[in-house]
PDB file of C-alpha atoms and ligand atoms in Angstrom:
ATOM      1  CA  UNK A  29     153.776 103.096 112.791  1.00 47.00           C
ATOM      2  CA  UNK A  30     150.025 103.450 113.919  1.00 46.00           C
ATOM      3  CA  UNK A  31     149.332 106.283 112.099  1.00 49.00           C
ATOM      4  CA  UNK A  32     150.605 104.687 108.908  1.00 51.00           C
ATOM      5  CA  UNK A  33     148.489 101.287 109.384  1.00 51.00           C
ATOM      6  CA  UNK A  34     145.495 103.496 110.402  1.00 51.00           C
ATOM      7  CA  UNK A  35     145.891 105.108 106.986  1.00 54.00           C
ATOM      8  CA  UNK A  36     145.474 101.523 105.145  1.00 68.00           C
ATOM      9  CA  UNK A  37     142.290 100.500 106.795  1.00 80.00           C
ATOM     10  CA  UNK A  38     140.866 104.158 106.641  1.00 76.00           C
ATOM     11  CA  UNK A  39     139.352 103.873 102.863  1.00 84.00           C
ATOM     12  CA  UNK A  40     138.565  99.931 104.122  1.00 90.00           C
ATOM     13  CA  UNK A  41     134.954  98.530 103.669  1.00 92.00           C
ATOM     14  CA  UNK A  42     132.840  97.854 106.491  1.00 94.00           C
ATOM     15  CA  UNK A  43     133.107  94.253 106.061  1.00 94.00           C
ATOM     16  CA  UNK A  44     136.735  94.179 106.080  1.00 94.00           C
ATOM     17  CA  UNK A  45     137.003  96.322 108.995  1.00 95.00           C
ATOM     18  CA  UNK A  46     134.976  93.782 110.836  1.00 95.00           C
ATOM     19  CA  UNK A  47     137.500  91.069 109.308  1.00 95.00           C
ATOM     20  CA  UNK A  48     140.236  92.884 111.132  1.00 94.00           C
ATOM     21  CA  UNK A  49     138.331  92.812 114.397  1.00 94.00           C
ATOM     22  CA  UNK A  50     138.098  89.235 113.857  1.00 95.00           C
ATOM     23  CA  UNK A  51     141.646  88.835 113.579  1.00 94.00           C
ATOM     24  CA  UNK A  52     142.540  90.920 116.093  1.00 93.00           C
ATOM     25  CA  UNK A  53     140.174  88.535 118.476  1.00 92.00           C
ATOM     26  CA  UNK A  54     141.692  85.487 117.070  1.00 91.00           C
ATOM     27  CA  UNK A  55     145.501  86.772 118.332  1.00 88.00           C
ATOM     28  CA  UNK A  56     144.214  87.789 121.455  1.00 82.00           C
ATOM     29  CA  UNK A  57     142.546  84.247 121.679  1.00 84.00           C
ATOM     30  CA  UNK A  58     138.899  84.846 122.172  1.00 83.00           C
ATOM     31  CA  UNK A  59     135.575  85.453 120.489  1.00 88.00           C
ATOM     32  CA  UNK A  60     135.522  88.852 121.536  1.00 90.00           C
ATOM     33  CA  UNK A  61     138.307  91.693 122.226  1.00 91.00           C
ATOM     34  CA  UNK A  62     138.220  94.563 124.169  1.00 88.00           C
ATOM     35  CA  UNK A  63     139.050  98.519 123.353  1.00 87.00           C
ATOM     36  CA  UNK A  64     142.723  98.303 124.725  1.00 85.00           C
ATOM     37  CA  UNK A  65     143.356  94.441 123.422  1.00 87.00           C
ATOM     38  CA  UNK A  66     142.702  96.309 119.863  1.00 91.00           C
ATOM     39  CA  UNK A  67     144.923  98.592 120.495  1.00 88.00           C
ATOM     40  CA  UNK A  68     147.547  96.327 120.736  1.00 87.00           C
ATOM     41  CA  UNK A  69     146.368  93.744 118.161  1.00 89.00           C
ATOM     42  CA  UNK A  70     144.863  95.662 115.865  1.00 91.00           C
ATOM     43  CA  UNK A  71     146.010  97.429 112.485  1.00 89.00           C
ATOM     44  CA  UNK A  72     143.633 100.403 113.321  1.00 89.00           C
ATOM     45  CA  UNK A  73     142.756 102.251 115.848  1.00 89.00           C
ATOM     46  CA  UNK A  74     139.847 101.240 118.319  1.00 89.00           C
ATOM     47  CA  UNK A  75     137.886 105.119 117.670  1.00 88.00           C
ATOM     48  CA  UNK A  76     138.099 103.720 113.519  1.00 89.00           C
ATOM     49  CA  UNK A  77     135.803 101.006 114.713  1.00 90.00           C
ATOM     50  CA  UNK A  78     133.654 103.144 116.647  1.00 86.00           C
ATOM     51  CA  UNK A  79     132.604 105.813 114.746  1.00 88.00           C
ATOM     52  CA  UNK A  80     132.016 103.315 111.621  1.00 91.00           C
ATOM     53  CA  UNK A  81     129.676 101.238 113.363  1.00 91.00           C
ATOM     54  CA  UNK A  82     128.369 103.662 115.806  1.00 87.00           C
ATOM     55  CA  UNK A  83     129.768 101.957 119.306  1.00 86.00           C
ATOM     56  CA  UNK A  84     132.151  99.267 120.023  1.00 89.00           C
ATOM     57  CA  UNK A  85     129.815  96.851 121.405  1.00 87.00           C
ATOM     58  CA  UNK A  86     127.957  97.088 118.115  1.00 90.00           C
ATOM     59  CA  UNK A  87     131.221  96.678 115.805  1.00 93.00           C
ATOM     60  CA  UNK A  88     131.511  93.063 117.884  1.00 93.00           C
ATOM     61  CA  UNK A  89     127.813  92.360 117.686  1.00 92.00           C
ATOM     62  CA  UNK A  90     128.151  92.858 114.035  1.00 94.00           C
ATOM     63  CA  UNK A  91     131.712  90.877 113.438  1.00 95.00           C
ATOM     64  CA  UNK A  92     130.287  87.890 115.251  1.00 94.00           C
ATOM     65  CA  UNK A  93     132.506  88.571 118.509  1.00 93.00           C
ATOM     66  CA  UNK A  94     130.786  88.799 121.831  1.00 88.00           C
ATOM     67  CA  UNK A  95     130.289  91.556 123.679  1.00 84.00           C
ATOM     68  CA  UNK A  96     133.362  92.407 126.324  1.00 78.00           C
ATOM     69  CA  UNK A  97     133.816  93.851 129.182  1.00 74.00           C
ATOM     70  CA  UNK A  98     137.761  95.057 130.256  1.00 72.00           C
ATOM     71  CA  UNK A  99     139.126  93.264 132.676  1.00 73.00           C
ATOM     72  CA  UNK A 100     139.271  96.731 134.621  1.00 74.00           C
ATOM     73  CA  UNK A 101     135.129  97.113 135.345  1.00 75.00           C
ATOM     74  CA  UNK A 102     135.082  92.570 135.874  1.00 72.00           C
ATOM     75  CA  UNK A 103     137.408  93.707 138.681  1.00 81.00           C
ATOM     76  CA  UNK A 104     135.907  96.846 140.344  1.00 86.00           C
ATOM     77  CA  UNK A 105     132.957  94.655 140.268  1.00 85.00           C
ATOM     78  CA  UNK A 106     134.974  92.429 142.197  1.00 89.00           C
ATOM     79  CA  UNK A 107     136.022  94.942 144.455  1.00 92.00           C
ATOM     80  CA  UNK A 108     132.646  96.491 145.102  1.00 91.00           C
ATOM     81  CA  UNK A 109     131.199  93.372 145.873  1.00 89.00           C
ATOM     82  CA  UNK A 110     133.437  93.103 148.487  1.00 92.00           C
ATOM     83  CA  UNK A 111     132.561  96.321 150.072  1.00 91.00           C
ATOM     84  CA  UNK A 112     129.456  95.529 149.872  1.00 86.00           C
ATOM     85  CA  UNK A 113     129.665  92.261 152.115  1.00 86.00           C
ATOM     86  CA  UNK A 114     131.786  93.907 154.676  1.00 88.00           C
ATOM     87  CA  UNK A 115     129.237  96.402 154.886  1.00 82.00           C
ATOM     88  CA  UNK A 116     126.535  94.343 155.150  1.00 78.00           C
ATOM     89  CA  UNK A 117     127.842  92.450 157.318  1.00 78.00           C
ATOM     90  CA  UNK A 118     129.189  95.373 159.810  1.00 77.00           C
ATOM     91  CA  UNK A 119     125.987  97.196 159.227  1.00 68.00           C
ATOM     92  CA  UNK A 120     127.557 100.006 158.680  1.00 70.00           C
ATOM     93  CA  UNK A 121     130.452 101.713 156.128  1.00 77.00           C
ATOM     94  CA  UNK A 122     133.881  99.697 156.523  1.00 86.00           C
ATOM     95  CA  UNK A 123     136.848 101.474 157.903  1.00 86.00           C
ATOM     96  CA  UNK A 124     140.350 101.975 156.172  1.00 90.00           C
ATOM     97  CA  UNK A 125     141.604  99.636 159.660  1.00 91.00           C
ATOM     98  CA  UNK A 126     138.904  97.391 158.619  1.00 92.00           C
ATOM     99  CA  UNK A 127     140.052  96.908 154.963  1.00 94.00           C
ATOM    100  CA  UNK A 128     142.113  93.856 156.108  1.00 94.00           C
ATOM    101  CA  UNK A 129     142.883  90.369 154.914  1.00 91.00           C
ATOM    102  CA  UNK A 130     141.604  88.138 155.703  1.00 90.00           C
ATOM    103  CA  UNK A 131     138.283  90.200 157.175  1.00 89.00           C
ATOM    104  CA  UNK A 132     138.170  92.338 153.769  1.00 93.00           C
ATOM    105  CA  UNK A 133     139.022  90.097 150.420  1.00 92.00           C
ATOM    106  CA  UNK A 134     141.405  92.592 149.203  1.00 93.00           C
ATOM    107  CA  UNK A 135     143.559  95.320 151.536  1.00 93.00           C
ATOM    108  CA  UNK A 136     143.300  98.671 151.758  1.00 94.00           C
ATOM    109  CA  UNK A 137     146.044  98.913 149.753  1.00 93.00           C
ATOM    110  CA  UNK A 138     144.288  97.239 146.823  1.00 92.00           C
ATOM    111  CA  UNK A 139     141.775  99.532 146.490  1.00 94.00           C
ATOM    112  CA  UNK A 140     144.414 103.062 146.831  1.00 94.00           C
ATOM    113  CA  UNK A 141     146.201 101.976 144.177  1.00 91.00           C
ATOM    114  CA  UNK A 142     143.040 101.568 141.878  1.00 90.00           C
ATOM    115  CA  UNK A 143     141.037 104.849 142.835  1.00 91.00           C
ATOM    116  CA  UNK A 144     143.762 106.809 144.539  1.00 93.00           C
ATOM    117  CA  UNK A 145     142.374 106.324 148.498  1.00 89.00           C
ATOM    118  CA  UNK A 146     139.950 104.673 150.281  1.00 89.00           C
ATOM    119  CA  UNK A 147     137.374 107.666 150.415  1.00 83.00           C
ATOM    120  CA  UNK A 148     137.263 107.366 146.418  1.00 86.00           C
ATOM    121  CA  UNK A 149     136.781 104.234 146.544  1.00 89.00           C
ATOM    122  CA  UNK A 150     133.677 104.544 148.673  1.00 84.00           C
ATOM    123  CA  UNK A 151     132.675 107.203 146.339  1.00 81.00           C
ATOM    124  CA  UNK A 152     133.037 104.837 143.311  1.00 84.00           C
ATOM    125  CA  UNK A 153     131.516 102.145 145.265  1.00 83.00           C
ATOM    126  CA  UNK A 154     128.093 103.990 146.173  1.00 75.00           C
ATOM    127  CA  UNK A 155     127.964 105.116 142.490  1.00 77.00           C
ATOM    128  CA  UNK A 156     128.184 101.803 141.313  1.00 79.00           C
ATOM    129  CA  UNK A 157     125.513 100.633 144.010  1.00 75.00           C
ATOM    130  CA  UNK A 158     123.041 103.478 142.773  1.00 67.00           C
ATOM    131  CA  UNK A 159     123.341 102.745 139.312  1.00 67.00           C
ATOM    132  CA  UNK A 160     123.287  99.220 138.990  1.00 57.00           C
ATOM    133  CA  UNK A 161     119.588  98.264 140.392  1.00 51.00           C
ATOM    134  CA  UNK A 162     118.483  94.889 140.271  1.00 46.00           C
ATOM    135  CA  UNK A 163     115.774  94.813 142.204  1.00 44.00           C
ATOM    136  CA  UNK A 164     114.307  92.244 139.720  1.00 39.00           C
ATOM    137  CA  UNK A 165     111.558  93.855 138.622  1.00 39.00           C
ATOM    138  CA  UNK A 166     111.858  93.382 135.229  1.00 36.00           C
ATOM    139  CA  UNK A 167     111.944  89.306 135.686  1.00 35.00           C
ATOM    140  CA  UNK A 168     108.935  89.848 137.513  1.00 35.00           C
ATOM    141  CA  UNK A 169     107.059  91.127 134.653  1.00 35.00           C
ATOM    142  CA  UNK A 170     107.038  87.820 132.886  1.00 37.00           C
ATOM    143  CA  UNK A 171     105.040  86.142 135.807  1.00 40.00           C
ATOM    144  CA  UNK A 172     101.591  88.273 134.389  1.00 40.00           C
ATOM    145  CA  UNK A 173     101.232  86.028 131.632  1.00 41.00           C
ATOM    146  CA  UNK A 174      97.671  84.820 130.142  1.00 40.00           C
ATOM    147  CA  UNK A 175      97.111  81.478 132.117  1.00 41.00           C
ATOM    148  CA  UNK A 176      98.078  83.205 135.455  1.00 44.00           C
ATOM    149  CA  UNK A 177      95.750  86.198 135.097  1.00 42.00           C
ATOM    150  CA  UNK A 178      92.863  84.066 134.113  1.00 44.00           C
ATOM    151  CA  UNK A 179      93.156  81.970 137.310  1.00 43.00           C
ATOM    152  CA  UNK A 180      93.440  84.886 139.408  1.00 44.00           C
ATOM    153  CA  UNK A 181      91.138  86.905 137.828  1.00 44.00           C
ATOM    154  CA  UNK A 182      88.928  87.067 141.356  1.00 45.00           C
ATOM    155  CA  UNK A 183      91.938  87.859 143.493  1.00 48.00           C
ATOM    156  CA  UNK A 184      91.835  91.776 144.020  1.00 50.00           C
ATOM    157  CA  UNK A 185      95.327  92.311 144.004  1.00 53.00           C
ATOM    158  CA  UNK A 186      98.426  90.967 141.406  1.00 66.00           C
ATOM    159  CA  UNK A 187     101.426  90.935 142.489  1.00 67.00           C
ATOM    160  CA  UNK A 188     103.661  92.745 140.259  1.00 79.00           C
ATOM    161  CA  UNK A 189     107.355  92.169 142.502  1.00 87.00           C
ATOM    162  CA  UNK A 190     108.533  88.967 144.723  1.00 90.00           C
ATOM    163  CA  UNK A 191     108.381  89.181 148.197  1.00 90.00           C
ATOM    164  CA  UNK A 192     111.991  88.754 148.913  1.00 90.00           C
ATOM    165  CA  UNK A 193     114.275  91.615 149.199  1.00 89.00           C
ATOM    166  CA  UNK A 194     117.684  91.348 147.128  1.00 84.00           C
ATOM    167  CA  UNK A 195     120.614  91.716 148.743  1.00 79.00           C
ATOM    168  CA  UNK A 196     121.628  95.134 146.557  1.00 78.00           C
ATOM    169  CA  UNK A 197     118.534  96.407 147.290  1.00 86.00           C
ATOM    170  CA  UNK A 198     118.427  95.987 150.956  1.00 86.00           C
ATOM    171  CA  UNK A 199     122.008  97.418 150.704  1.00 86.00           C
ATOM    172  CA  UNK A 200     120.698 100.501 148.627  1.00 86.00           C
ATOM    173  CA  UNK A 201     117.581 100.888 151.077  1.00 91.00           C
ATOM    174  CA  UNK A 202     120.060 101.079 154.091  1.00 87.00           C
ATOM    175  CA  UNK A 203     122.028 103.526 151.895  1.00 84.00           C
ATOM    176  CA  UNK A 204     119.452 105.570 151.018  1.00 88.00           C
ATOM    177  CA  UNK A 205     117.834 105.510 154.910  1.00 89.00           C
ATOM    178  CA  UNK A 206     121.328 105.991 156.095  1.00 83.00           C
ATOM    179  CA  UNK A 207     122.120 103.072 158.394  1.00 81.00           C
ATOM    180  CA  UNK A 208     118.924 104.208 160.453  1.00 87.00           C
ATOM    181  CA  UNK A 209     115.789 103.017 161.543  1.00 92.00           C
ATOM    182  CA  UNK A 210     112.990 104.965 160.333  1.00 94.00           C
ATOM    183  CA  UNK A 211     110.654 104.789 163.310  1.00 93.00           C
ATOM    184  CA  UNK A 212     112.978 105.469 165.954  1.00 94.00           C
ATOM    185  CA  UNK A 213     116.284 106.709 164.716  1.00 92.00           C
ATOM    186  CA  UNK A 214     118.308 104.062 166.499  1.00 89.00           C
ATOM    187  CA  UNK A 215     122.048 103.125 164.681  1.00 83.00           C
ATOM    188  CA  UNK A 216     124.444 101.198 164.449  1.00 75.00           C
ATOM    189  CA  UNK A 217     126.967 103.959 164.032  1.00 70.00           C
ATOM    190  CA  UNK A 218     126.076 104.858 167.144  1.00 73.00           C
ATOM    191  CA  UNK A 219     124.768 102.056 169.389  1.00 76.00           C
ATOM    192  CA  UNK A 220     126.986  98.732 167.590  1.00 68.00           C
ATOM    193  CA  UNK A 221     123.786  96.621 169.158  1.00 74.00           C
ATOM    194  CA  UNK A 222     121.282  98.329 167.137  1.00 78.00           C
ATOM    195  CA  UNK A 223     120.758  95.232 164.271  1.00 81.00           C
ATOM    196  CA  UNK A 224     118.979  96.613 161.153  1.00 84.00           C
ATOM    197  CA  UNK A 225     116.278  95.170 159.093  1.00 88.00           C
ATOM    198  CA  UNK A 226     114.433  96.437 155.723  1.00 91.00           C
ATOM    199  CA  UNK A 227     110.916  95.743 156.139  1.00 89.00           C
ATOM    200  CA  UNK A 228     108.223  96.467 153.558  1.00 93.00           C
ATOM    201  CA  UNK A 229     106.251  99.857 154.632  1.00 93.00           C
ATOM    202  CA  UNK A 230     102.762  98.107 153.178  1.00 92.00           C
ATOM    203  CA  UNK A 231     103.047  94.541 154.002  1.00 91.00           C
ATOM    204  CA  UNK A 232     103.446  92.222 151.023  1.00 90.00           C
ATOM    205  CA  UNK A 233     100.371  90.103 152.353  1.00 89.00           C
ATOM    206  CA  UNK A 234      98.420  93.144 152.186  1.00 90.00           C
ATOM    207  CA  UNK A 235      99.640  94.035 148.611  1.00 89.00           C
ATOM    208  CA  UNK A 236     102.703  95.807 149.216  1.00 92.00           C
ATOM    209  CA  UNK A 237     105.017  95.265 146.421  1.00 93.00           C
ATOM    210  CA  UNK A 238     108.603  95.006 146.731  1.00 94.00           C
ATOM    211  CA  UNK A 239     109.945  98.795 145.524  1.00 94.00           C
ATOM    212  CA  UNK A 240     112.290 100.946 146.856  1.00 94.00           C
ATOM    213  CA  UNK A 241     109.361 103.275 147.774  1.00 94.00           C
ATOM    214  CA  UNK A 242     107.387 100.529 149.707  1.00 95.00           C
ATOM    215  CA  UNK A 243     110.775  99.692 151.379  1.00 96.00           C
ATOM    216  CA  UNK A 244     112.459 101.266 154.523  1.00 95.00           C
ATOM    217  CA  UNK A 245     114.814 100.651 157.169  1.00 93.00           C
ATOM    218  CA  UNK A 246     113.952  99.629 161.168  1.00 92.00           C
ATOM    219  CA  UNK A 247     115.515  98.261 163.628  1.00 90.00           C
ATOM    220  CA  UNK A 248     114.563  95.353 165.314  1.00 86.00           C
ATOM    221  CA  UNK A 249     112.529  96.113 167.875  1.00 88.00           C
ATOM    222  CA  UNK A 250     110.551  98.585 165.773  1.00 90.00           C
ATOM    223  CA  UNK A 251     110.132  95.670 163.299  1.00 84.00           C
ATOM    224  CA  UNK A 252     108.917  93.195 165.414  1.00 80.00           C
ATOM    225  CA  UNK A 253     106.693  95.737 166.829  1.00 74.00           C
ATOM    226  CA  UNK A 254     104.741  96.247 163.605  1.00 59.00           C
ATOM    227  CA  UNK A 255     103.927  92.933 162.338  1.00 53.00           C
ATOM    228  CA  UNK A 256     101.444  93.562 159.119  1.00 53.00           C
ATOM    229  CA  UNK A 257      99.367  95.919 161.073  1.00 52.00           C
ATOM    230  CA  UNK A 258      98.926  98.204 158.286  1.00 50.00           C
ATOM    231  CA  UNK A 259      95.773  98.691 158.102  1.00 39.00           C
ATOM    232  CA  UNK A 260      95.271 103.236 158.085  1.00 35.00           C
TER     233      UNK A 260
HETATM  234 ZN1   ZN S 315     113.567 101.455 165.755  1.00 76.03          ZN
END
C-alpha cells in the first residue's frame, strides 16, 4: 500500500509535495508534523520529503509548518533535566537506589526502559550535557553595541560574558573537573561534607570573563580562601 502511494507522489512537483505535508499536518492537528506522524499521515514516505528539499526541517520551513521536534528528544530532555537536578543537588552522580519517586521525577525504571539501563542513561545524559552548551555567550554579544562602547570607551576592559554562572555550565564545569576541587582535591564522593563551588579562575572584577576556561571547581574552604586575589 505504501509503496504504491509513494509511486503517485514520486513524479509530484515540489509545491504539491509541500501541499501533502500540509495535509498531513492538518490530520495530525498542528502546524507542524514530525518524521514518524508522516509516516502515518502521509501519502509518501518521510525520506521523499527529505531528499527533495534537502532536510526535513527545511521541507516544513518551506510548507509553512513549524519546525518539530518528536516527542521522543522533548522527553529525554525531560529526563536529563532531571538527572541533572538530582545531581546537582547530591553533588555528585545519582545512584540506581537513588532514582526514586518522589526524590528522582521519574524511577529507575523509566529511564531502563528508554536506554536499556541506568549506566546508558548516564552515558546519554553526559552526551547531551556536552553538546548542548548554553553558556550564553552568544546573547552576550549583543550587549557591545555602539552607544555602550562609546560610553565606555575609557574603561580598559569590556566585558564580553555575564558574571553569573548558568546552571548547565556549572554542571559541565563540575563534570569536566570531576566532582573535585581543583586546589585541594577534596570530594564529595569521598568526604559527603565536602560542598562544591565553581568559582571564576581570574576574577570577573578583575576582567575574568565567564568561559569554561576561566572556570574551575573548589571547594569551599579553598574558595573562600581566595577571594579576588588574583593578582600574579
Ligand atoms: Zn579545596
Amino acid at each position: 500500500m505504501k509503496f504504491e502511494l509513494e509511486d503517485s507522489l514520486r513524479g509530484a512537483t515540489n509545491e504539491e509535495l509541500l501541499d501533502e505535508l500540509r495535509r498531513a499536518a492538518k490530520v495530525a492537528g498542528r502546524n507542524t508534523i514530525t518524521i514518524s506522524e508522516f509516516e502515518q499521515y502521509g501519502k509518501c514516505h518521510p525520506c521523499t520529503m527529505q531528499r527533495r528539499f534537502g532536510s526535513w526541517t527545511k521541507a516544513l520551513d518551506l510548507a509553512g509548518l513549524k519546525p518539530s521536534r518528536s516527542k521522543i528528544v522533548i522527553e529525554n530532555e525531560e529526563l536529563f533535566e532531571n538527572i541533572k537536578e538530582m545531581w546537582i543537588s547530591l553533588g555528585r552522580q545519582p545512584r540506581y537506589g537513588e532514582v526514586r519517586i518522589p526524590d528522582s521525577k521519574y524511577s529507575a525504571g523509566t529511564y531502563e526502559k528508554r536506554f536499556g539501563s541506568w549506566t546508558k542513561a548516564l552515558k546519554a545524559f553526559v552526551e547531551w550535557v556536552n553538546s548542548h552548551d548554553s553558556n550564553g555567550n552568544s546573547e552576550e554579544e549583543s550587549i557591545g553595541n555602539d552607544s555602550i562602547q562609546h560610553i565606555s570607551r575609557k574603561k580598559p576592559l569590556k566585558k564580553r560574558t555575564r558574571r553569573e554562572i548558568s546552571d548547565r555550565q556549572r554542571f559541565r564545569i563540575l563534570v569536566r573537573d570531576g566532582f573535585r576541587c581543583m586546589a585541594c582535591g577534596a570530594s564529595p564522593l569521598k568526604q559527603p561534607g565536602i560542598e562544591l563551588h565553581v568559582d571564576h579562575i581570574v576574577p570577573w572584577s578583575k576582567g575574568g570573563e565567564t568561559t569554561d576556561d576561566n572556570l574551575q571547581c573548589k571547594c569551599s574552604k579553598c574558595n573562600l580562601g581566595k577571594c579576588n586575589q588574583f593578582n600574579a
